[in-house]
mmCIF file of C-alpha atoms in Angstrom:
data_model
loop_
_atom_site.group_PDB
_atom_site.id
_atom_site.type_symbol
_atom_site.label_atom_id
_atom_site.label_comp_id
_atom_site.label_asym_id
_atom_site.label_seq_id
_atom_site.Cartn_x
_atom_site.Cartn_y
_atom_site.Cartn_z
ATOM 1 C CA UNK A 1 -56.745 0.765 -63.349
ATOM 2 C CA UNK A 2 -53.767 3.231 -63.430
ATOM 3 C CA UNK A 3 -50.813 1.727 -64.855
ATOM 4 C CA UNK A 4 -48.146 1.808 -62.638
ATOM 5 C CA UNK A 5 -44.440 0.619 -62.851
ATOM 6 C CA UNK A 6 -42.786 -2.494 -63.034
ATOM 7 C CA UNK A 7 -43.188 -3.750 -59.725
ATOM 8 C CA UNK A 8 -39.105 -3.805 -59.398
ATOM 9 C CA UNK A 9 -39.173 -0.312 -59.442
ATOM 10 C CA UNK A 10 -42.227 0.627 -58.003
ATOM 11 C CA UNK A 11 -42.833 1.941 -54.302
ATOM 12 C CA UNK A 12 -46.038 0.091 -52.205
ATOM 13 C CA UNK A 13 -48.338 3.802 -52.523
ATOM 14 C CA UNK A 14 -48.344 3.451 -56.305
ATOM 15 C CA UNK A 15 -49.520 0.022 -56.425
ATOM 16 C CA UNK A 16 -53.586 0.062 -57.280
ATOM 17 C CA UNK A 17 -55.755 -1.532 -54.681
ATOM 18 C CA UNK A 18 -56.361 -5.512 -55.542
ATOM 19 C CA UNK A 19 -54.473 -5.209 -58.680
ATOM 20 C CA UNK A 20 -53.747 -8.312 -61.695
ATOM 21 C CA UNK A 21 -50.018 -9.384 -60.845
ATOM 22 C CA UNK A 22 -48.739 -11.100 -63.928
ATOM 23 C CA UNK A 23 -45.318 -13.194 -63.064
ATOM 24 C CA UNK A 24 -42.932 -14.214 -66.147
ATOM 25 C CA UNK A 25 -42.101 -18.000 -65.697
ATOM 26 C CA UNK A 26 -39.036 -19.557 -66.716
ATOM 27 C CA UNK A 27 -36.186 -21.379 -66.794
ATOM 28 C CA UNK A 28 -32.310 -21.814 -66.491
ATOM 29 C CA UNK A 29 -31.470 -24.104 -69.199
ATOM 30 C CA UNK A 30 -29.537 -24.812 -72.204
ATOM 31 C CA UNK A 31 -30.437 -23.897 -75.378
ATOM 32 C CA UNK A 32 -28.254 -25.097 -78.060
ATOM 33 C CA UNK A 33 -25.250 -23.526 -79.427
ATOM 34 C CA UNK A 34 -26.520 -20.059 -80.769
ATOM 35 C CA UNK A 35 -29.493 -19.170 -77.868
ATOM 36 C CA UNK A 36 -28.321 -17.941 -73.937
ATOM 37 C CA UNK A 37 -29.725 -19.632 -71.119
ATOM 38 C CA UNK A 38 -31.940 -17.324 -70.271
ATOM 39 C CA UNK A 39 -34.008 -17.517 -73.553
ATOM 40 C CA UNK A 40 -37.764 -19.043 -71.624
ATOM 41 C CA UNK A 41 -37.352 -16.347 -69.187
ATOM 42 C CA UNK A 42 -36.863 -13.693 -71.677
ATOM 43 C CA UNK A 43 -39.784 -14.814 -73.717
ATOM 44 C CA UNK A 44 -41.869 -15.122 -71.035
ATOM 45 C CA UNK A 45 -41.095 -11.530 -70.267
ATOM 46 C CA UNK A 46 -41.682 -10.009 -73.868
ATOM 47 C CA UNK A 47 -45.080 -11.825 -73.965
ATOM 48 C CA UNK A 48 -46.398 -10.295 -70.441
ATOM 49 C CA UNK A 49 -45.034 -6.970 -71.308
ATOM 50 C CA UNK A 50 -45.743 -6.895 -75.287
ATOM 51 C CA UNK A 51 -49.834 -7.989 -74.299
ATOM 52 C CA UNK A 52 -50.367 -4.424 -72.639
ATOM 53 C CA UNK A 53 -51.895 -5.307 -69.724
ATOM 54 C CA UNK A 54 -53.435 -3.093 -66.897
ATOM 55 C CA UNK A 55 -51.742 -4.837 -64.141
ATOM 56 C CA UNK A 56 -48.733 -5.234 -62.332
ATOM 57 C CA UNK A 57 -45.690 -7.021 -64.185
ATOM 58 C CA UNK A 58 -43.651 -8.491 -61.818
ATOM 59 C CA UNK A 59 -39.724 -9.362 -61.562
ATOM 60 C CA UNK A 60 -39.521 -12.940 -63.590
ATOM 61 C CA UNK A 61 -39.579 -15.858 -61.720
ATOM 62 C CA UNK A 62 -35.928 -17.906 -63.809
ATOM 63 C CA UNK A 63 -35.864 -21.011 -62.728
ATOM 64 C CA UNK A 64 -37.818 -23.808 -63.292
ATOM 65 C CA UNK A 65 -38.048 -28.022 -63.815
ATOM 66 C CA UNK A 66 -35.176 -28.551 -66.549
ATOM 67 C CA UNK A 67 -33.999 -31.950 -65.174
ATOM 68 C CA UNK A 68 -34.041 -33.189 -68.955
ATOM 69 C CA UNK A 69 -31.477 -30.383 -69.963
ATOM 70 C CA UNK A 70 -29.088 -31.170 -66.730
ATOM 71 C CA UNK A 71 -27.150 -33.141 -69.378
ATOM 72 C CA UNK A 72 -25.625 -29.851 -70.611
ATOM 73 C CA UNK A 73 -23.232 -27.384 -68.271
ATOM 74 C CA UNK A 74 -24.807 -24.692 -67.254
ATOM 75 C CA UNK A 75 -28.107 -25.684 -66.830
ATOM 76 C CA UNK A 76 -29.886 -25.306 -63.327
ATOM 77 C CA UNK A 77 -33.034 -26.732 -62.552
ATOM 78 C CA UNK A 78 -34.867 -26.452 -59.223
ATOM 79 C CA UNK A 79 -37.042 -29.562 -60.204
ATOM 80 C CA UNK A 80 -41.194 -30.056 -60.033
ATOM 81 C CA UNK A 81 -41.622 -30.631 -56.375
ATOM 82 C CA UNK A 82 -39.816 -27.285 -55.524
ATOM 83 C CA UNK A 83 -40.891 -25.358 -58.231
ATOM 84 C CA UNK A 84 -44.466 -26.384 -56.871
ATOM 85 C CA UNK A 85 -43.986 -25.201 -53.506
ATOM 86 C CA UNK A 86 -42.412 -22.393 -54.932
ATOM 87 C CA UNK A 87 -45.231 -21.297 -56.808
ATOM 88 C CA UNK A 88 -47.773 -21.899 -53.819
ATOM 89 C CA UNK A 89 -45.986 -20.063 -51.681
ATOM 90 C CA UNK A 90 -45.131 -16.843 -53.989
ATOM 91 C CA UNK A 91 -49.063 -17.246 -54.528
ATOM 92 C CA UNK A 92 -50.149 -17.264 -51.077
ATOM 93 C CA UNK A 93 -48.016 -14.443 -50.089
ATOM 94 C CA UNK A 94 -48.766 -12.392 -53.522
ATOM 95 C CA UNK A 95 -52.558 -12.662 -53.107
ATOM 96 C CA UNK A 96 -52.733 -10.510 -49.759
ATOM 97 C CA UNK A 97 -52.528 -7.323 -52.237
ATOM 98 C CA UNK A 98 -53.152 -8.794 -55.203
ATOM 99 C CA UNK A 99 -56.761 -9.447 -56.719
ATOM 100 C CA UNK A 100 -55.599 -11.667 -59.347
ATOM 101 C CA UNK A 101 -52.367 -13.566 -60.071
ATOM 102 C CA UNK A 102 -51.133 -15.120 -63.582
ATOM 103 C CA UNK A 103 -47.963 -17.224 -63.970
ATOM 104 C CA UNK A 104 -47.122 -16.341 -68.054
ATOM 105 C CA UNK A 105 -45.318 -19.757 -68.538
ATOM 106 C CA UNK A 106 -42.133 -19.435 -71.121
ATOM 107 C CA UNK A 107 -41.027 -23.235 -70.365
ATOM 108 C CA UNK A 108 -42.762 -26.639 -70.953
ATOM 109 C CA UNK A 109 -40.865 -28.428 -68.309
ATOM 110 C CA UNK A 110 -42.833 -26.501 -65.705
ATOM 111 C CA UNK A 111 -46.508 -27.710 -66.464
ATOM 112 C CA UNK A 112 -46.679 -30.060 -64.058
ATOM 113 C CA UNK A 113 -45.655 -27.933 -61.310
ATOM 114 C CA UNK A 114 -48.097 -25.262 -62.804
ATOM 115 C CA UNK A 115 -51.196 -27.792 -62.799
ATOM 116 C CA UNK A 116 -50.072 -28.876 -59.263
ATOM 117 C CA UNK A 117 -49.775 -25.317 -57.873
ATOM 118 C CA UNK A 118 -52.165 -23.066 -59.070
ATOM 119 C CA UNK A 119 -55.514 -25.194 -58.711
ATOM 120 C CA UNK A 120 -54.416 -25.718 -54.937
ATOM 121 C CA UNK A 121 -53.979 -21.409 -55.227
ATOM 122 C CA UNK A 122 -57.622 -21.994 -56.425
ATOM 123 C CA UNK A 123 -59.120 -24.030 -53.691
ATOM 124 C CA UNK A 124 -57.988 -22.105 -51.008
ATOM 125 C CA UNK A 125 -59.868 -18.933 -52.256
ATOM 126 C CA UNK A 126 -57.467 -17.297 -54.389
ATOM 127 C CA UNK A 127 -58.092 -16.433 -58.221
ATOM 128 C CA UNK A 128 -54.827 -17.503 -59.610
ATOM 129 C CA UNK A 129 -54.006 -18.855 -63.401
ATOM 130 C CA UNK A 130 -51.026 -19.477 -65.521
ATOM 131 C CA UNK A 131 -50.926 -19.255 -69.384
ATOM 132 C CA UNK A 132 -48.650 -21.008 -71.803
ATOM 133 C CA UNK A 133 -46.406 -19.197 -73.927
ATOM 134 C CA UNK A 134 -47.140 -22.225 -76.970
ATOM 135 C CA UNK A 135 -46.808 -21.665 -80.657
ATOM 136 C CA UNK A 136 -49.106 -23.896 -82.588
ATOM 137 C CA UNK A 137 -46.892 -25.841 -84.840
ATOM 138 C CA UNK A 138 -44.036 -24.736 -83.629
ATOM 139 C CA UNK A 139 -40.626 -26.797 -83.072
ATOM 140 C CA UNK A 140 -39.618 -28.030 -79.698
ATOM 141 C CA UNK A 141 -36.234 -26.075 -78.207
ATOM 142 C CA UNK A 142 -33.946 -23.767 -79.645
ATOM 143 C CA UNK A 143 -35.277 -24.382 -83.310
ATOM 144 C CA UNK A 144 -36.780 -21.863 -85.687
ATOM 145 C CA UNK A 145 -39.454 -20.484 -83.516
ATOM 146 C CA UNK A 146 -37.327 -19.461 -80.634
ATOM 147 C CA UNK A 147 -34.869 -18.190 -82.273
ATOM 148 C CA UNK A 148 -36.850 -15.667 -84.184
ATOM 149 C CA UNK A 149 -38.178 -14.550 -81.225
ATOM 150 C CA UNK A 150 -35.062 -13.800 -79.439
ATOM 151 C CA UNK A 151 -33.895 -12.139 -82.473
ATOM 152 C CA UNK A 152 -37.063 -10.046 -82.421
ATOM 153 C CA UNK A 153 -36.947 -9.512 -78.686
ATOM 154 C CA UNK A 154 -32.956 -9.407 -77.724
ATOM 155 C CA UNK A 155 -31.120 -9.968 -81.065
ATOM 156 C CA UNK A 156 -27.532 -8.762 -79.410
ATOM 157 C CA UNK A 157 -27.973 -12.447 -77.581
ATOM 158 C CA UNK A 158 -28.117 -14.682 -80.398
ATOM 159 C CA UNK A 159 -25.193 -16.198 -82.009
ATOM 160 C CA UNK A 160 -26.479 -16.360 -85.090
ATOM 161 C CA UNK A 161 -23.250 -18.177 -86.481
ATOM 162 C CA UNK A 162 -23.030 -20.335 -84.492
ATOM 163 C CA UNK A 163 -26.357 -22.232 -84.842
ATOM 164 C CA UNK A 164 -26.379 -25.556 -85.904
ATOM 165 C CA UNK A 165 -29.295 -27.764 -86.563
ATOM 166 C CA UNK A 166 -30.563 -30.235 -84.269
ATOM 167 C CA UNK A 167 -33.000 -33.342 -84.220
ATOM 168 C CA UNK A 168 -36.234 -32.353 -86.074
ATOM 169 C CA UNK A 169 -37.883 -35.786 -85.287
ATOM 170 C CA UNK A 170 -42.143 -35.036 -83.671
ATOM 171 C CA UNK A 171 -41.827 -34.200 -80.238
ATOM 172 C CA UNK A 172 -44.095 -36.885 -79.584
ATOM 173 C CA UNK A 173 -41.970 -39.930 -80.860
ATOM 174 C CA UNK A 174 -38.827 -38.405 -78.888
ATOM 175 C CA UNK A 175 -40.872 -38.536 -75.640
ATOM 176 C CA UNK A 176 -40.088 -41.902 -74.677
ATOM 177 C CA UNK A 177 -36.306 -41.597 -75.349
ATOM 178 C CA UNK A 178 -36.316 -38.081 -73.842
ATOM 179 C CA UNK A 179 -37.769 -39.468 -70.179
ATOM 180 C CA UNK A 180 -34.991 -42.229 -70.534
ATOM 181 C CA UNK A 181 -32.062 -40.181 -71.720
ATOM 182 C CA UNK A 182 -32.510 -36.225 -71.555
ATOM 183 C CA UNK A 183 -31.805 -34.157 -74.392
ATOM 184 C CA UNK A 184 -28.397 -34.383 -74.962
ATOM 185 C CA UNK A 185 -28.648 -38.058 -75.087
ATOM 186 C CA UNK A 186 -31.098 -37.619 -78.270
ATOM 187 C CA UNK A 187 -29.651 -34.309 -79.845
ATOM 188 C CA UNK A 188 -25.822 -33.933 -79.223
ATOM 189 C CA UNK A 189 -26.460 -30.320 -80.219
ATOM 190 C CA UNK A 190 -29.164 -29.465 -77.372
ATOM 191 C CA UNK A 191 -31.786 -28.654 -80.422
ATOM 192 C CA UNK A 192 -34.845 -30.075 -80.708
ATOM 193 C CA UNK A 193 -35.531 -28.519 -84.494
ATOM 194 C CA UNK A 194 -33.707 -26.523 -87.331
ATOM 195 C CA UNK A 195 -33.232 -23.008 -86.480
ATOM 196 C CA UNK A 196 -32.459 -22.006 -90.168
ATOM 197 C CA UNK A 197 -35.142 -19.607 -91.419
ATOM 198 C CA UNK A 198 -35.319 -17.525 -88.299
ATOM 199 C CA UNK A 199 -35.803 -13.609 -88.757
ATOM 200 C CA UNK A 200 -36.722 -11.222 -86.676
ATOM 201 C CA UNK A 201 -39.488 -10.440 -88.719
ATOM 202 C CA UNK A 202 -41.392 -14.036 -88.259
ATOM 203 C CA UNK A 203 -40.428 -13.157 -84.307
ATOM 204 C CA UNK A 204 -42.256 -10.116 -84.310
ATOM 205 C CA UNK A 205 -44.961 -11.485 -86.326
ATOM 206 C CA UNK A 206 -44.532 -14.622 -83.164
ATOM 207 C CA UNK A 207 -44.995 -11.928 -79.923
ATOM 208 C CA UNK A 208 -47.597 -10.071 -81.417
ATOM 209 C CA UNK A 209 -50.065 -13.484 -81.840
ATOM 210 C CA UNK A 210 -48.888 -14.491 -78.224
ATOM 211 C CA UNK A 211 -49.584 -10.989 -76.493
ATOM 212 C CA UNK A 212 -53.058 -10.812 -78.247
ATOM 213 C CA UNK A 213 -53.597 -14.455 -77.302
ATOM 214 C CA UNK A 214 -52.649 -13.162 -73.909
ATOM 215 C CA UNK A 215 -54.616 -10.509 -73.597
ATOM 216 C CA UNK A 216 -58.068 -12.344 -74.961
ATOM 217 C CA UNK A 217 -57.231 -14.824 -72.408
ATOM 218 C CA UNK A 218 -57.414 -12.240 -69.288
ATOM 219 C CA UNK A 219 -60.977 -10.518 -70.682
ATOM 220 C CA UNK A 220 -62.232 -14.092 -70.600
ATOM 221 C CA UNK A 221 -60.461 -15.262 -67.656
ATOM 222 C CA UNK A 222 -61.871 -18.828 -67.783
ATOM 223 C CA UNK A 223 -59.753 -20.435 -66.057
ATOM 224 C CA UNK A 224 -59.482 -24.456 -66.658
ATOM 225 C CA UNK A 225 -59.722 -27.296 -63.676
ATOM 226 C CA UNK A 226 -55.493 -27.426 -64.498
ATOM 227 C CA UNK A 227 -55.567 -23.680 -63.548
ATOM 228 C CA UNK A 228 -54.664 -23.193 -67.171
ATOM 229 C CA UNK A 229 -56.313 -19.411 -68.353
ATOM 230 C CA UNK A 230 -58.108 -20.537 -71.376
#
């Protein structure tokens, strides 16, 4: 395939015939003191673009299912059922030109409305997957491992001085109290781990393992019964 432009700022003759269309996933929500708003989206970005695909990077989908974050001003979240019929629809309408469609996921809030979503894509005939933006062993929101990839990716945006630690208890023994309370009834702060540490060296070191994960995923394209591109 020739690569083409962004799809933004593309014109329809440039666009290959049945092309990949890879969609950035994610989120208007807070994220702590020192990180914007926008941070899932931009990550979500920087993966689909740093991974070098041949295929069609389209404008970012920003908002998402951030109902635990709604604690915090600012934050805007659509919620699962609409992000869901979102999704289906921007699917069904994509996949009239498009051969293939992948959601790159920057936020964990919108999983369910991913696993809902793309396997109905699926069953109606369309070949349609969505891949997490995860980093194994990496801390929850706004901690180390997000900040050092905004400070690899868009370093102008992070207020480095103002960063303040948050709580750095497992994910996974804050669930319960998360469902129950949100975030900022469990971290004041909005963090969910300890940003000290972050560089934008360990960031850079960060995109370049997700955008090879990325792109080993799409040569494979096994795609799971969640819709999840394994």
């Amino acid at each position: 395939m020739t690569r083409v432009p962004d799809l933004a700022g593309a014109v329809w003759p440039e666009l290959p015939e049945r092309p990949l269309l890879v969609v950035p996933l994610g989120s208007v929500e807070q994220h702590g003191h020192h990180l914007p708003f926008a941070t899932d989206t931009v990550v979500a970005a920087a993966v689909a673009r740093a991974a070098g695909l041949d295929a069609v990077l389209a404008p970012a989908l920003a908002y998402g299912a951030s109902g635990e974050h709604e604690g915090f001003p600012g934050t805007v979240s659509i919620g699962t059922e609409a992000l869901t019929t979102l999704l289906v629809e921007y699917g069904r309408s994509a996949c009239r030109w498009a051969g293939r469609l992948l959601v790159v996921n920057g936020h964990g809030g919108n999983l369910d409305a991913l696993r809902r979503a793309v396997p109905l894509l699926r069953t109606e005939g369309r070949d349609a997957a969505w891949f997490p933006c995860g980093v194994p062993g990496g801390d929850a929101h706004a901690g180390r491992t997000e900040t050092s990839l905004l400070l690899h990716v868009e370093p102008s945006a992070v207020r480095t001085d103002r960063s303040v630690p948050g709580v750095t208890t497992p994910i996974g023994e804050l669930l319960p109290r998360l469902r129950a309370e949100g975030v900022r009834g469990v971290s004041p702060t909005g963090v969910l781990g300890d940003p000290a540490g972050a560089s934008a060296a360990e960031g850079a070191r960060l995109l370049a393992d997700l955008a090879a994960r990325l792109r080993a995923a799409v040569a494979r394209w096994d795609v799971a019964d969640d819709g999840r591109l394994r």
